PDB file of C-alpha atoms and ligand atoms in Angstrom:
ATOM      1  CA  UNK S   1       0.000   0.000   0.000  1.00 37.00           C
ATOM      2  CA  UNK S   2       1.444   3.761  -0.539  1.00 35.00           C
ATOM      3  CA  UNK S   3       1.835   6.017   2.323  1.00 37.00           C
ATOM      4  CA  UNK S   4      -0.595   8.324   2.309  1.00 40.00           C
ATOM      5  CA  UNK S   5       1.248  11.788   1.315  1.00 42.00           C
ATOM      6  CA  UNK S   6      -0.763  15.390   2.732  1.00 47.00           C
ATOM      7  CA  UNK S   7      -1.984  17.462  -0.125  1.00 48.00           C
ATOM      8  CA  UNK S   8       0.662  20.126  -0.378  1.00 74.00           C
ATOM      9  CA  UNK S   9       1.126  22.939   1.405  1.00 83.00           C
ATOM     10  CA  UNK S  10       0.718  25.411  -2.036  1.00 79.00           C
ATOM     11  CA  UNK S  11      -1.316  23.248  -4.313  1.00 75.00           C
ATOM     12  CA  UNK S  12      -4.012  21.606  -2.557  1.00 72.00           C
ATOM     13  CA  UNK S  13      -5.305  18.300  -4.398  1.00 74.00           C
ATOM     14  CA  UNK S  14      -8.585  18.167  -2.683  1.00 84.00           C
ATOM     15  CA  UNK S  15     -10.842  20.370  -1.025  1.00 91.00           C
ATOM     16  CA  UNK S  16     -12.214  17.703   1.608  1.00 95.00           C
ATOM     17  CA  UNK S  17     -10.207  16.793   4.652  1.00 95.00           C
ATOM     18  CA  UNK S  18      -8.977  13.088   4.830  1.00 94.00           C
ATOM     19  CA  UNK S  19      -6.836  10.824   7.584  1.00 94.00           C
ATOM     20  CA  UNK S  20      -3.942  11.925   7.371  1.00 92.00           C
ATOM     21  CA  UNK S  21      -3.776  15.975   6.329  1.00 92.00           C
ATOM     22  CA  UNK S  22      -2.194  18.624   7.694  1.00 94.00           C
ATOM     23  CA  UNK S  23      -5.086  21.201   9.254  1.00 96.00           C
ATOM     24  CA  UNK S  24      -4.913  24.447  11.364  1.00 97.00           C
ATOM     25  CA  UNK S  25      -6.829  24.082  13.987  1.00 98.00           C
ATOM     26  CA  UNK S  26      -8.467  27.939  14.428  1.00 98.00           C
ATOM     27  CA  UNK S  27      -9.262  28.213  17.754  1.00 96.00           C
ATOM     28  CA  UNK S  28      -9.429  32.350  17.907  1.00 93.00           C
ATOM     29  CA  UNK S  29      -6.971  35.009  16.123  1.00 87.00           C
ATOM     30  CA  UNK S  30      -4.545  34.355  18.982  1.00 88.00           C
ATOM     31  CA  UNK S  31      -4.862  30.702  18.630  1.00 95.00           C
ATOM     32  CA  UNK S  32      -4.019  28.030  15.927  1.00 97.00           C
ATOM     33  CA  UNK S  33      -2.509  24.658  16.189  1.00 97.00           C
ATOM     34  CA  UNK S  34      -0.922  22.518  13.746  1.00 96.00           C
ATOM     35  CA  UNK S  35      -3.091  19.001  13.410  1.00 97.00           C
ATOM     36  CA  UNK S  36      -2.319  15.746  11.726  1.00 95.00           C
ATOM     37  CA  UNK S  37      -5.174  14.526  11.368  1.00 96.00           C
ATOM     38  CA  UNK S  38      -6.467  10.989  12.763  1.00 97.00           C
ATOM     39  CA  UNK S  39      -9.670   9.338  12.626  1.00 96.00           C
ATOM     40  CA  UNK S  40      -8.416   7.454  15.806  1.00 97.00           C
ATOM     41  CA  UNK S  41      -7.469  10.746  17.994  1.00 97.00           C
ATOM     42  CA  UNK S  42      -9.017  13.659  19.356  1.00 96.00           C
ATOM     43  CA  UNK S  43      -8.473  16.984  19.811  1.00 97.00           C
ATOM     44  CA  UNK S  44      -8.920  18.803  23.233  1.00 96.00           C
ATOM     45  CA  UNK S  45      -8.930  22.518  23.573  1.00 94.00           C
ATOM     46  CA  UNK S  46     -10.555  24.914  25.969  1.00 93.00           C
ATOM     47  CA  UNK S  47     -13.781  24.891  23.492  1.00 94.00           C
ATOM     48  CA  UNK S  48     -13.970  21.236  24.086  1.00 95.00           C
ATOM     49  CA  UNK S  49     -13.465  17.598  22.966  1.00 96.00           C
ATOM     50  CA  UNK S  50     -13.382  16.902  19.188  1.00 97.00           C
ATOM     51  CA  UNK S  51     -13.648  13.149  17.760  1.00 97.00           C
ATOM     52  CA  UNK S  52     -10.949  14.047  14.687  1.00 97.00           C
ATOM     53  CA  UNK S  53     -12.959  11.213  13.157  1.00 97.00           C
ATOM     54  CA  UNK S  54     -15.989  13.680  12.549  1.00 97.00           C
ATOM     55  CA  UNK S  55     -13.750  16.021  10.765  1.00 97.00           C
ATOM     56  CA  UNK S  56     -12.932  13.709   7.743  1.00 97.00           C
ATOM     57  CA  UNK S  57     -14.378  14.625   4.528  1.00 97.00           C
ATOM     58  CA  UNK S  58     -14.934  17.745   5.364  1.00 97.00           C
ATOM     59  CA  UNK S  59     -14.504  20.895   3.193  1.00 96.00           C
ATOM     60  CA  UNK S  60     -11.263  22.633   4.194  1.00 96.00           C
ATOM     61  CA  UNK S  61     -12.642  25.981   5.925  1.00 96.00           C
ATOM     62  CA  UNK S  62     -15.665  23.883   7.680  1.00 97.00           C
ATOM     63  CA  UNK S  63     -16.909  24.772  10.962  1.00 97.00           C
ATOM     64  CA  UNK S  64     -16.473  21.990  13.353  1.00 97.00           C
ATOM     65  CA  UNK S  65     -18.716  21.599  16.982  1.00 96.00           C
ATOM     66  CA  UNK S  66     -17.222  19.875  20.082  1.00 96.00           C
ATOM     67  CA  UNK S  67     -18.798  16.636  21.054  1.00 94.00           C
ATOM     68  CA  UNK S  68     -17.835  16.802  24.399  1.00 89.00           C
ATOM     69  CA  UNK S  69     -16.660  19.497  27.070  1.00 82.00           C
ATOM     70  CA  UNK S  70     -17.527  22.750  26.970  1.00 85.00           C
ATOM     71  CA  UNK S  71     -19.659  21.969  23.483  1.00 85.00           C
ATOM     72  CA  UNK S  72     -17.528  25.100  21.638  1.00 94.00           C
ATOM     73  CA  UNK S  73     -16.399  25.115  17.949  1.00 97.00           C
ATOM     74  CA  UNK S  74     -13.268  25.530  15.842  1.00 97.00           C
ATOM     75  CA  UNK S  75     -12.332  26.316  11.961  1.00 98.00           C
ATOM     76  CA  UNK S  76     -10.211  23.738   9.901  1.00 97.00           C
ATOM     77  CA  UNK S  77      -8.429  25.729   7.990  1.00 96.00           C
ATOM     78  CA  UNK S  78      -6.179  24.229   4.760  1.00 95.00           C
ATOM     79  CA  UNK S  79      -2.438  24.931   5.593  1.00 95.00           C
ATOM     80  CA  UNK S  80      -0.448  27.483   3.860  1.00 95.00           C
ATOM     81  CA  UNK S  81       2.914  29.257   4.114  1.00 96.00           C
ATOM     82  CA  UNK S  82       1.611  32.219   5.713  1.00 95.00           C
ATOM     83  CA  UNK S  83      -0.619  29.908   8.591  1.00 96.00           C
ATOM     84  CA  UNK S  84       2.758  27.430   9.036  1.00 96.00           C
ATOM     85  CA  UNK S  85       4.743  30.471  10.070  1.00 97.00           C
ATOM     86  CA  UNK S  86       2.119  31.241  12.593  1.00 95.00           C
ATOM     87  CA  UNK S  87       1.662  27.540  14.048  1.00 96.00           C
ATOM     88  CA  UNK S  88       5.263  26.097  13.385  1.00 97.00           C
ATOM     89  CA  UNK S  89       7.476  24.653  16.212  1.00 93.00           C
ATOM     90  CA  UNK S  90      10.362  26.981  16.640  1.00 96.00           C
ATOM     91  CA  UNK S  91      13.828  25.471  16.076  1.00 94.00           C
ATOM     92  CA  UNK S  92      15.314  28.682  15.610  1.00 95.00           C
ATOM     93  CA  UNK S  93      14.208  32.250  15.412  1.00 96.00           C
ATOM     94  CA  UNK S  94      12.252  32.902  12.899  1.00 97.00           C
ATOM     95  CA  UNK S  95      11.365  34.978   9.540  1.00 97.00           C
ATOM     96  CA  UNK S  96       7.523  36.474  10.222  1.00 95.00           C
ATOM     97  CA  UNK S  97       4.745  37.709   7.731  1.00 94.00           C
ATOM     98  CA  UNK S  98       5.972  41.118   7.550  1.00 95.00           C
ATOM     99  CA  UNK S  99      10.123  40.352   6.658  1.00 96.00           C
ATOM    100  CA  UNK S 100       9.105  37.064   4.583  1.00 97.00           C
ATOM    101  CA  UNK S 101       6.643  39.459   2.338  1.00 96.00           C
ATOM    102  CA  UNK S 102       9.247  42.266   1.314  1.00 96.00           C
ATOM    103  CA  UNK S 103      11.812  39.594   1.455  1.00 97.00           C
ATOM    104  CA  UNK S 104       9.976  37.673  -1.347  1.00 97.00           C
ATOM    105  CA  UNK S 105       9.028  40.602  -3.692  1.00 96.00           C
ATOM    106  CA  UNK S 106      12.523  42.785  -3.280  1.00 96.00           C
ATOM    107  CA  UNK S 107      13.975  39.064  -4.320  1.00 98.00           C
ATOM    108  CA  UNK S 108      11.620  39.375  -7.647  1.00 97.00           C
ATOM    109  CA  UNK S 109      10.272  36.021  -7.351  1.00 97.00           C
ATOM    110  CA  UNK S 110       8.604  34.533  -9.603  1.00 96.00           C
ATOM    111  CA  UNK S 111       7.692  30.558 -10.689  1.00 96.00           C
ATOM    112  CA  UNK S 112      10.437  29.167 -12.442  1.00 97.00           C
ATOM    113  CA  UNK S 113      13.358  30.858 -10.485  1.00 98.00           C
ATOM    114  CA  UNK S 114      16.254  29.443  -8.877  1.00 98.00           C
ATOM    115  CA  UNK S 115      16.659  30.724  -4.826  1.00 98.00           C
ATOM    116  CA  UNK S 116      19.543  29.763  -2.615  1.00 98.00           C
ATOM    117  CA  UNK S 117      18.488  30.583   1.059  1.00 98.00           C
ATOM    118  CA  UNK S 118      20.786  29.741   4.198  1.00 98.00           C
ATOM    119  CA  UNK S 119      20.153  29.336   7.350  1.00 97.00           C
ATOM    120  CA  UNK S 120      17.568  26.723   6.602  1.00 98.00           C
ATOM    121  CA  UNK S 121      16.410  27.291  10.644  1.00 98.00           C
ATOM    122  CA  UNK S 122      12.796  26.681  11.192  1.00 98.00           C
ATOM    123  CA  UNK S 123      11.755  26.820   7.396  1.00 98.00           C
ATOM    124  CA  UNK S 124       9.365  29.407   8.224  1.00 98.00           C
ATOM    125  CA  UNK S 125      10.897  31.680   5.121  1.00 98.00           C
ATOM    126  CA  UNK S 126      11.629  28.654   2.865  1.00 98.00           C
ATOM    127  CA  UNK S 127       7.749  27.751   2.402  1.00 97.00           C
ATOM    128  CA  UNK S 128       6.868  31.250   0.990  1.00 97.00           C
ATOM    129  CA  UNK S 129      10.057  30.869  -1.310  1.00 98.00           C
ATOM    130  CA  UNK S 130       8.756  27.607  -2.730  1.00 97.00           C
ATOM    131  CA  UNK S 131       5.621  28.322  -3.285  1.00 95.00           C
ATOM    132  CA  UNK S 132       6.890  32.178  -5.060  1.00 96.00           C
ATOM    133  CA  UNK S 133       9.139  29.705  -7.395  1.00 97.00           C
ATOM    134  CA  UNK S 134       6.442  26.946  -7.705  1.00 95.00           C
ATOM    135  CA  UNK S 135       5.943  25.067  -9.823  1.00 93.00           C
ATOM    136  CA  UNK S 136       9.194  24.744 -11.772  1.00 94.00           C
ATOM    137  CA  UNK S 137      11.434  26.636 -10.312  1.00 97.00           C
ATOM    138  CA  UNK S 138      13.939  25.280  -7.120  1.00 98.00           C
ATOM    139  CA  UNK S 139      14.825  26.381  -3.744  1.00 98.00           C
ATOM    140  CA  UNK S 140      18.148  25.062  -2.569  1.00 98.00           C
ATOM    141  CA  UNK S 141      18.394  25.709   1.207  1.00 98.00           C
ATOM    142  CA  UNK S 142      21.669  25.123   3.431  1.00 98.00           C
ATOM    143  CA  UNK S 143      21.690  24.408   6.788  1.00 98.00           C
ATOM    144  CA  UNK S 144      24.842  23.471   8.845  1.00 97.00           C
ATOM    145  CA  UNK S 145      22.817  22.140  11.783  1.00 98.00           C
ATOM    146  CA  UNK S 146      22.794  18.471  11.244  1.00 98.00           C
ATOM    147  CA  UNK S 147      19.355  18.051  13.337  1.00 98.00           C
ATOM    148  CA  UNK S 148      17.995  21.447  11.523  1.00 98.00           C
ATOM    149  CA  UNK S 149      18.449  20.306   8.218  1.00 98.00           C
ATOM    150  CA  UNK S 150      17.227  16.585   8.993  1.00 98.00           C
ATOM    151  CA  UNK S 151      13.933  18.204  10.532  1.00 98.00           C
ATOM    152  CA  UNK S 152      13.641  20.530   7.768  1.00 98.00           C
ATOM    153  CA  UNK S 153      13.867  18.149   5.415  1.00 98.00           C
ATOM    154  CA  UNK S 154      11.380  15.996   7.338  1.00 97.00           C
ATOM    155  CA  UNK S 155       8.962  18.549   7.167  1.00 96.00           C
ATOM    156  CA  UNK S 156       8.941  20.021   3.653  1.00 96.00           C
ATOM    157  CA  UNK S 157       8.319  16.227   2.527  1.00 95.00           C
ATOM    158  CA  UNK S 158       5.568  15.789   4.496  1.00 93.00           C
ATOM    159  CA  UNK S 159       3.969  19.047   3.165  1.00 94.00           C
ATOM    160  CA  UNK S 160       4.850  17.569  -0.304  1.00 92.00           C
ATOM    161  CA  UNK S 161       7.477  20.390  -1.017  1.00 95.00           C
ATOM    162  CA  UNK S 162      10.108  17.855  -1.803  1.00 95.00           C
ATOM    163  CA  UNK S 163      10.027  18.628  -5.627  1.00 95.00           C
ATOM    164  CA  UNK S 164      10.841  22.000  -5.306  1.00 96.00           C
ATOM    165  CA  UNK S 165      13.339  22.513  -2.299  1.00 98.00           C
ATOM    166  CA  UNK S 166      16.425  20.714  -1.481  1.00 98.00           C
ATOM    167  CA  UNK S 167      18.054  20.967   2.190  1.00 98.00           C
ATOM    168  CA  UNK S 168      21.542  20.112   2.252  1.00 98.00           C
ATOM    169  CA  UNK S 169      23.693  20.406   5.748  1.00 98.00           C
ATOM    170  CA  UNK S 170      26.754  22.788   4.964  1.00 98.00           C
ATOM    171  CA  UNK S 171      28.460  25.517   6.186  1.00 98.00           C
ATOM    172  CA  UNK S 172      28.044  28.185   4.137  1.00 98.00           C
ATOM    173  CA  UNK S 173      29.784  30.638   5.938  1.00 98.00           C
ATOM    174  CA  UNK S 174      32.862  28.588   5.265  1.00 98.00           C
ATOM    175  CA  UNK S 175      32.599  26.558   2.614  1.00 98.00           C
ATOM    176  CA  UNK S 176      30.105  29.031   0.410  1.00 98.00           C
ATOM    177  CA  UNK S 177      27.088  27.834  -2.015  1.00 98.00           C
ATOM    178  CA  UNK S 178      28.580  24.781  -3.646  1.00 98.00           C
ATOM    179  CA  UNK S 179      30.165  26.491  -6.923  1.00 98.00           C
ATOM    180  CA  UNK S 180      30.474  22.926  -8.560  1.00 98.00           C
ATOM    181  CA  UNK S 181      26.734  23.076  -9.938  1.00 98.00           C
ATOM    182  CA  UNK S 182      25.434  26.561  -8.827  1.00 98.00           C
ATOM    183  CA  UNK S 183      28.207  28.883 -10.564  1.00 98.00           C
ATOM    184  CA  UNK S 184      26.003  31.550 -12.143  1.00 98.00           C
ATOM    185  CA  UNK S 185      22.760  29.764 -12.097  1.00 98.00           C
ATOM    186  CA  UNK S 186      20.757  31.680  -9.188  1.00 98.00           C
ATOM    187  CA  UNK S 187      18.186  34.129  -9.702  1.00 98.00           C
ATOM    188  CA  UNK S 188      18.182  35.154  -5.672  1.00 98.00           C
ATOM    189  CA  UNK S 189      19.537  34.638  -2.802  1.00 98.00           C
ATOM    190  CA  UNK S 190      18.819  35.056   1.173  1.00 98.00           C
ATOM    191  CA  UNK S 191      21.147  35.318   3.622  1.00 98.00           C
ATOM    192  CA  UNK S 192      19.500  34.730   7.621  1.00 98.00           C
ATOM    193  CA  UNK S 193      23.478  34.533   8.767  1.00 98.00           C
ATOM    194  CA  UNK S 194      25.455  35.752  11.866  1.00 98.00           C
ATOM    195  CA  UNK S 195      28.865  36.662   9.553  1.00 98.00           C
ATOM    196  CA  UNK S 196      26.971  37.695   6.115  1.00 98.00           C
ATOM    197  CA  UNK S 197      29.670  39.782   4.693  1.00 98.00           C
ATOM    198  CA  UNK S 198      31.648  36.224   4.610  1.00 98.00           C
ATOM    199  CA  UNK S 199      29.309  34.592   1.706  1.00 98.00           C
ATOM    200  CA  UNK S 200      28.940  38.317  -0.095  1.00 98.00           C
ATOM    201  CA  UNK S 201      32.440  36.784  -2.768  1.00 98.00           C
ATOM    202  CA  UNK S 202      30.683  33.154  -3.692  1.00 98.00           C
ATOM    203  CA  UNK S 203      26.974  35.049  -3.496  1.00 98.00           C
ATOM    204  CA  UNK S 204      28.532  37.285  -6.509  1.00 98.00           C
ATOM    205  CA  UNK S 205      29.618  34.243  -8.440  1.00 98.00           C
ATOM    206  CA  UNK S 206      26.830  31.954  -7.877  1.00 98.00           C
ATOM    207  CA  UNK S 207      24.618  34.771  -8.497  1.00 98.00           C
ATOM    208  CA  UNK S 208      23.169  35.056 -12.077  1.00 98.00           C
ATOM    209  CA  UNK S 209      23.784  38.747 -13.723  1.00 95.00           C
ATOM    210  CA  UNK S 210      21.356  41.277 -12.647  1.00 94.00           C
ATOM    211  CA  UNK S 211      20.464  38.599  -9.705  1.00 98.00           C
ATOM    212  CA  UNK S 212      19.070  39.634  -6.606  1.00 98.00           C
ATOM    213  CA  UNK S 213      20.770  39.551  -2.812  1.00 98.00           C
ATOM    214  CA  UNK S 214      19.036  39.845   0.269  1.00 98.00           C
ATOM    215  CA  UNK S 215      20.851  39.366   3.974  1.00 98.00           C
ATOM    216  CA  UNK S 216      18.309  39.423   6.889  1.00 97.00           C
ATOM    217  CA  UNK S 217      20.416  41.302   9.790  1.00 96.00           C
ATOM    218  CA  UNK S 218      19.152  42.456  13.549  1.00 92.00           C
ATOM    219  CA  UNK S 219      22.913  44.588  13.863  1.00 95.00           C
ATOM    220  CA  UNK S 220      23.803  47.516  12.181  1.00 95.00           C
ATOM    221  CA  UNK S 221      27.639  46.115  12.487  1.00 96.00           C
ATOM    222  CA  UNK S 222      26.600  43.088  10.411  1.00 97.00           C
ATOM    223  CA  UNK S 223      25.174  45.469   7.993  1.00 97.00           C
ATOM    224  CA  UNK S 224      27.599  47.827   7.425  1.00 97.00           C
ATOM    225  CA  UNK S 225      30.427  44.876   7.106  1.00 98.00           C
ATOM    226  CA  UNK S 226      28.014  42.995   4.398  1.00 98.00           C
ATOM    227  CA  UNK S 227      27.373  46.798   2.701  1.00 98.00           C
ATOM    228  CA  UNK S 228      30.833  47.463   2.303  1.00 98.00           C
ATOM    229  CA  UNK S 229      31.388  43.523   0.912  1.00 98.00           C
ATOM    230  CA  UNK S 230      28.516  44.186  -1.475  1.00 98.00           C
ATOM    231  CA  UNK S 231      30.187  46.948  -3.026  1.00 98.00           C
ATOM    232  CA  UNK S 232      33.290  45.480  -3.075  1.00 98.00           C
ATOM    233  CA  UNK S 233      32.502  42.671  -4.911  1.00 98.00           C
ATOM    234  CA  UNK S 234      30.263  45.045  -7.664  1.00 97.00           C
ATOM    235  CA  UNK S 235      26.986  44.350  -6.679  1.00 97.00           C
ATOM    236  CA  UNK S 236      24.838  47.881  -7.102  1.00 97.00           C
ATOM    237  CA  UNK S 237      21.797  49.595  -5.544  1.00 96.00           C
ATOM    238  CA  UNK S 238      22.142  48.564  -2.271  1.00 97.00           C
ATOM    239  CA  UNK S 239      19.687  48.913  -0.006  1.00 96.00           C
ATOM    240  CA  UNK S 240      19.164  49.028   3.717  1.00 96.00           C
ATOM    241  CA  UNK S 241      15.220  48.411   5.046  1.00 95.00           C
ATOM    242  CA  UNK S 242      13.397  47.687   8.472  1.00 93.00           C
ATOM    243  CA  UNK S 243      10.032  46.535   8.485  1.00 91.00           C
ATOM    244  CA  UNK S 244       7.691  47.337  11.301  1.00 91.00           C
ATOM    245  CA  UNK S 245       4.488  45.788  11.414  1.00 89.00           C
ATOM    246  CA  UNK S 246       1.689  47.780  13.412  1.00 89.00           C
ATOM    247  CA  UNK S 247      -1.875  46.801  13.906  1.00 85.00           C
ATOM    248  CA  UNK S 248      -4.453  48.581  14.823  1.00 88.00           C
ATOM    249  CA  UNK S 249      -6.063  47.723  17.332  1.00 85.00           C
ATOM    250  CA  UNK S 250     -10.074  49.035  16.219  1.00 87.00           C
ATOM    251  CA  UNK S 251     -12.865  49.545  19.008  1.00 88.00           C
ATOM    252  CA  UNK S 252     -15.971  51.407  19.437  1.00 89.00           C
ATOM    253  CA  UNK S 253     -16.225  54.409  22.188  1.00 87.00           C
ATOM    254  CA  UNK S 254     -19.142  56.698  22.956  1.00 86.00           C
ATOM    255  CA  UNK S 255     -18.468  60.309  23.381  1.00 84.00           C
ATOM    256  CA  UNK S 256     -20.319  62.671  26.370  1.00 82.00           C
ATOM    257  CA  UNK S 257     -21.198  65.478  23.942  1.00 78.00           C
ATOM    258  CA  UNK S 258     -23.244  66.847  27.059  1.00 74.00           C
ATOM    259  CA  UNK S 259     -21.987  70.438  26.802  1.00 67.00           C
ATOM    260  CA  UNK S 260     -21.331  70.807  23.402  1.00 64.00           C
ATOM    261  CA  UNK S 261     -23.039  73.558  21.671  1.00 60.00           C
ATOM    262  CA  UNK S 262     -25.173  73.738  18.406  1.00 57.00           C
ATOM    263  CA  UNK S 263     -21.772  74.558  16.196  1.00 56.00           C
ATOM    264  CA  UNK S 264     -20.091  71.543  17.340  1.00 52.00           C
ATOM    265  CA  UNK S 265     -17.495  72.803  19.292  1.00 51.00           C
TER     266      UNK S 265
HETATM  267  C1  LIG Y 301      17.751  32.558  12.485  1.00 59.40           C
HETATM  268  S1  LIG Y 301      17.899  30.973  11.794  1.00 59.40           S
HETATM  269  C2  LIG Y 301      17.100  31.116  10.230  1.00 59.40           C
HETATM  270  C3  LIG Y 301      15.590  31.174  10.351  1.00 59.40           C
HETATM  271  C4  LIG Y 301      14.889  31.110   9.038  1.00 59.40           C
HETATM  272  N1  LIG Y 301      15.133  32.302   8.235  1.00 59.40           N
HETATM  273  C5  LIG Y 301      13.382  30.938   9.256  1.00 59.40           C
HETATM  274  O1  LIG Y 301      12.617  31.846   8.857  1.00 59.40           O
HETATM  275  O2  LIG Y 301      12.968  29.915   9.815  1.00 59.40           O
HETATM  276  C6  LIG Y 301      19.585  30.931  11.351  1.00 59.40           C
HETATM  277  C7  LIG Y 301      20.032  29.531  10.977  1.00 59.40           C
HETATM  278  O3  LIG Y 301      21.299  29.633  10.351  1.00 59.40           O
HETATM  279  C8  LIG Y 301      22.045  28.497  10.708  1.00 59.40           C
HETATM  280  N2  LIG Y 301      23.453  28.822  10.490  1.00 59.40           N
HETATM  281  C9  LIG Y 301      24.254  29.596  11.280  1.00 59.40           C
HETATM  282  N3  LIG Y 301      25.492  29.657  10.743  1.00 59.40           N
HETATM  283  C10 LIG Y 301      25.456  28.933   9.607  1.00 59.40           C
HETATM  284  C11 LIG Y 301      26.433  28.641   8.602  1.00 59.40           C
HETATM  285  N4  LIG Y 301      27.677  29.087   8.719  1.00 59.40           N
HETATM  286  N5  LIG Y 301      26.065  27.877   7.546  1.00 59.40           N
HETATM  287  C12 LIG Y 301      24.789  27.419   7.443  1.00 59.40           C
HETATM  288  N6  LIG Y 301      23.837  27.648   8.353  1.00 59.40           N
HETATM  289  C13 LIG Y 301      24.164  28.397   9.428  1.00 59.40           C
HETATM  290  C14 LIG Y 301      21.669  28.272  12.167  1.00 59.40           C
HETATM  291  O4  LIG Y 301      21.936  26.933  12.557  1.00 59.40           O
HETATM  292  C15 LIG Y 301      20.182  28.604  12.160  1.00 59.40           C
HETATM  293  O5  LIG Y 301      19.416  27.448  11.985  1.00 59.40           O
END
């Protein structure tokens, strides 16, 4: 018999839930959990006990009601990159929506490209890469962690990613992107790095013409030393960006206009 392999993560093969998918359990805004689901197990939250049984063949999106407990409800939503990032277990720290989306377009994206991307860490970033190169382009991701990159490569298999990223365990900061079959073949790369200016030489030759570089940095030392590498080794336009993501936080209030006169003062 053939395993049973999750619909992927960025081209869904069926709209109904079956044993064995990947759901996000929506609880509230603040709260969504990863699921495998099992018609054997069950799912216990604060809004109750759920027979996971009941939620096969549903429609992705479907309302589901508590058979036991405190008789409350959840959503089963139909994973995607931007929900993984919110539920995934943290190996690392992580990329979030806000980075990952200017990441993706200042990297020009687009299906068919080639993307080398190191630190692997949590993978959070690598889903939105594969599914901005999908579905012939490749995402070659290097992670010296030996556990990291095992995990990694654990997980984008089970989300059926396996086609279009590769994980390899490497140290790029060393060793570089392997020249041997990536010399001038990359449309973009990302750089999540502590020592960034060290790759800047290999990223210029493994680099396509006109490709496009992007180092993710929290010190300003980092990004002057990868700035002045840049340069050095001819890349142009360089840029320097923080994102900051601010909600707003919307609520209704009454006003005493006792007082106020006829003009609206
Ligand atoms: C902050 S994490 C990356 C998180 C990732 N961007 C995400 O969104 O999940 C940095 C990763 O880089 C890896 N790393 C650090 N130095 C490295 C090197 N020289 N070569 C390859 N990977 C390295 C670390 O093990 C860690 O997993």
């Amino acid at each position: 018999m053939l395993p049973l392999i999750s619909p992927t993560l960025i081209e869904p093969s069926s709209n109904l839930i079956r044993d064995g998918d990947l759901v996000i359990v929506y609880e509230n805004v603040n709260t969504m959990k990863a699921v495998t689901v099992s018609a054997k197990s069950r799912y216990d939250s604060k809004f109750g006990t759920f027979q996971q049984k009941f939620w096969i063949g549903k429609e992705f999106g479907s309302k589901v009601c508590a058979q036991s407990g405190s008789r409350g409800y959840v959503y089963l939503l139909r994973p995607s990159p931007e929900l993984w990032t919110q539920v995934l277990l943290h190996r690392t720290q992580i990329l979030y929506v806000a980075d990952i989306s200017l990441v993706c377009l200042h990297l020009e994206l687009r299906p068919g490209a080639i993307v080398l991307e190191s630190g692997t860490g949590s993978g959070s970033l690598t889903h939105s890469l594969a599914r901005a190169i999908a579905p012939h382009g490749h995402v070659h991701t290097f992670e010296f962690h030996p556990g990291r990159a095992k995990e990694a490569e654990k997980e984008f298999s089970e989300h059926g990613l396996s086609e279009l990223i590769t994980v390899q365990q490497r140290n790029i900061e060393e060793l570089g992107f392997p020249t041997e079959y990536l010399t001038g073949k990359a449309d973009a790369l990302f750089l999540d790095l502590p020592s960034p200016y060290k790759v800047v030489e290999n990223a210029a030759i493994v680099l396509k013409p006109n490709g496009r570089f992007c180092s993710f940095s929290p010190c300003i030392e980092q990004i002057q030393r990868t700035r002045d590498a840049l340069v050095a080794n001819g890349f142009v336009d360089v840029e320097c960006l923080e994102v900051l993501m601010r909600m707003h936080d919307v609520h209704t209030e009454r006003f005493d206009l006792m007082g106020a006169d006829d003009e609206g003062d």
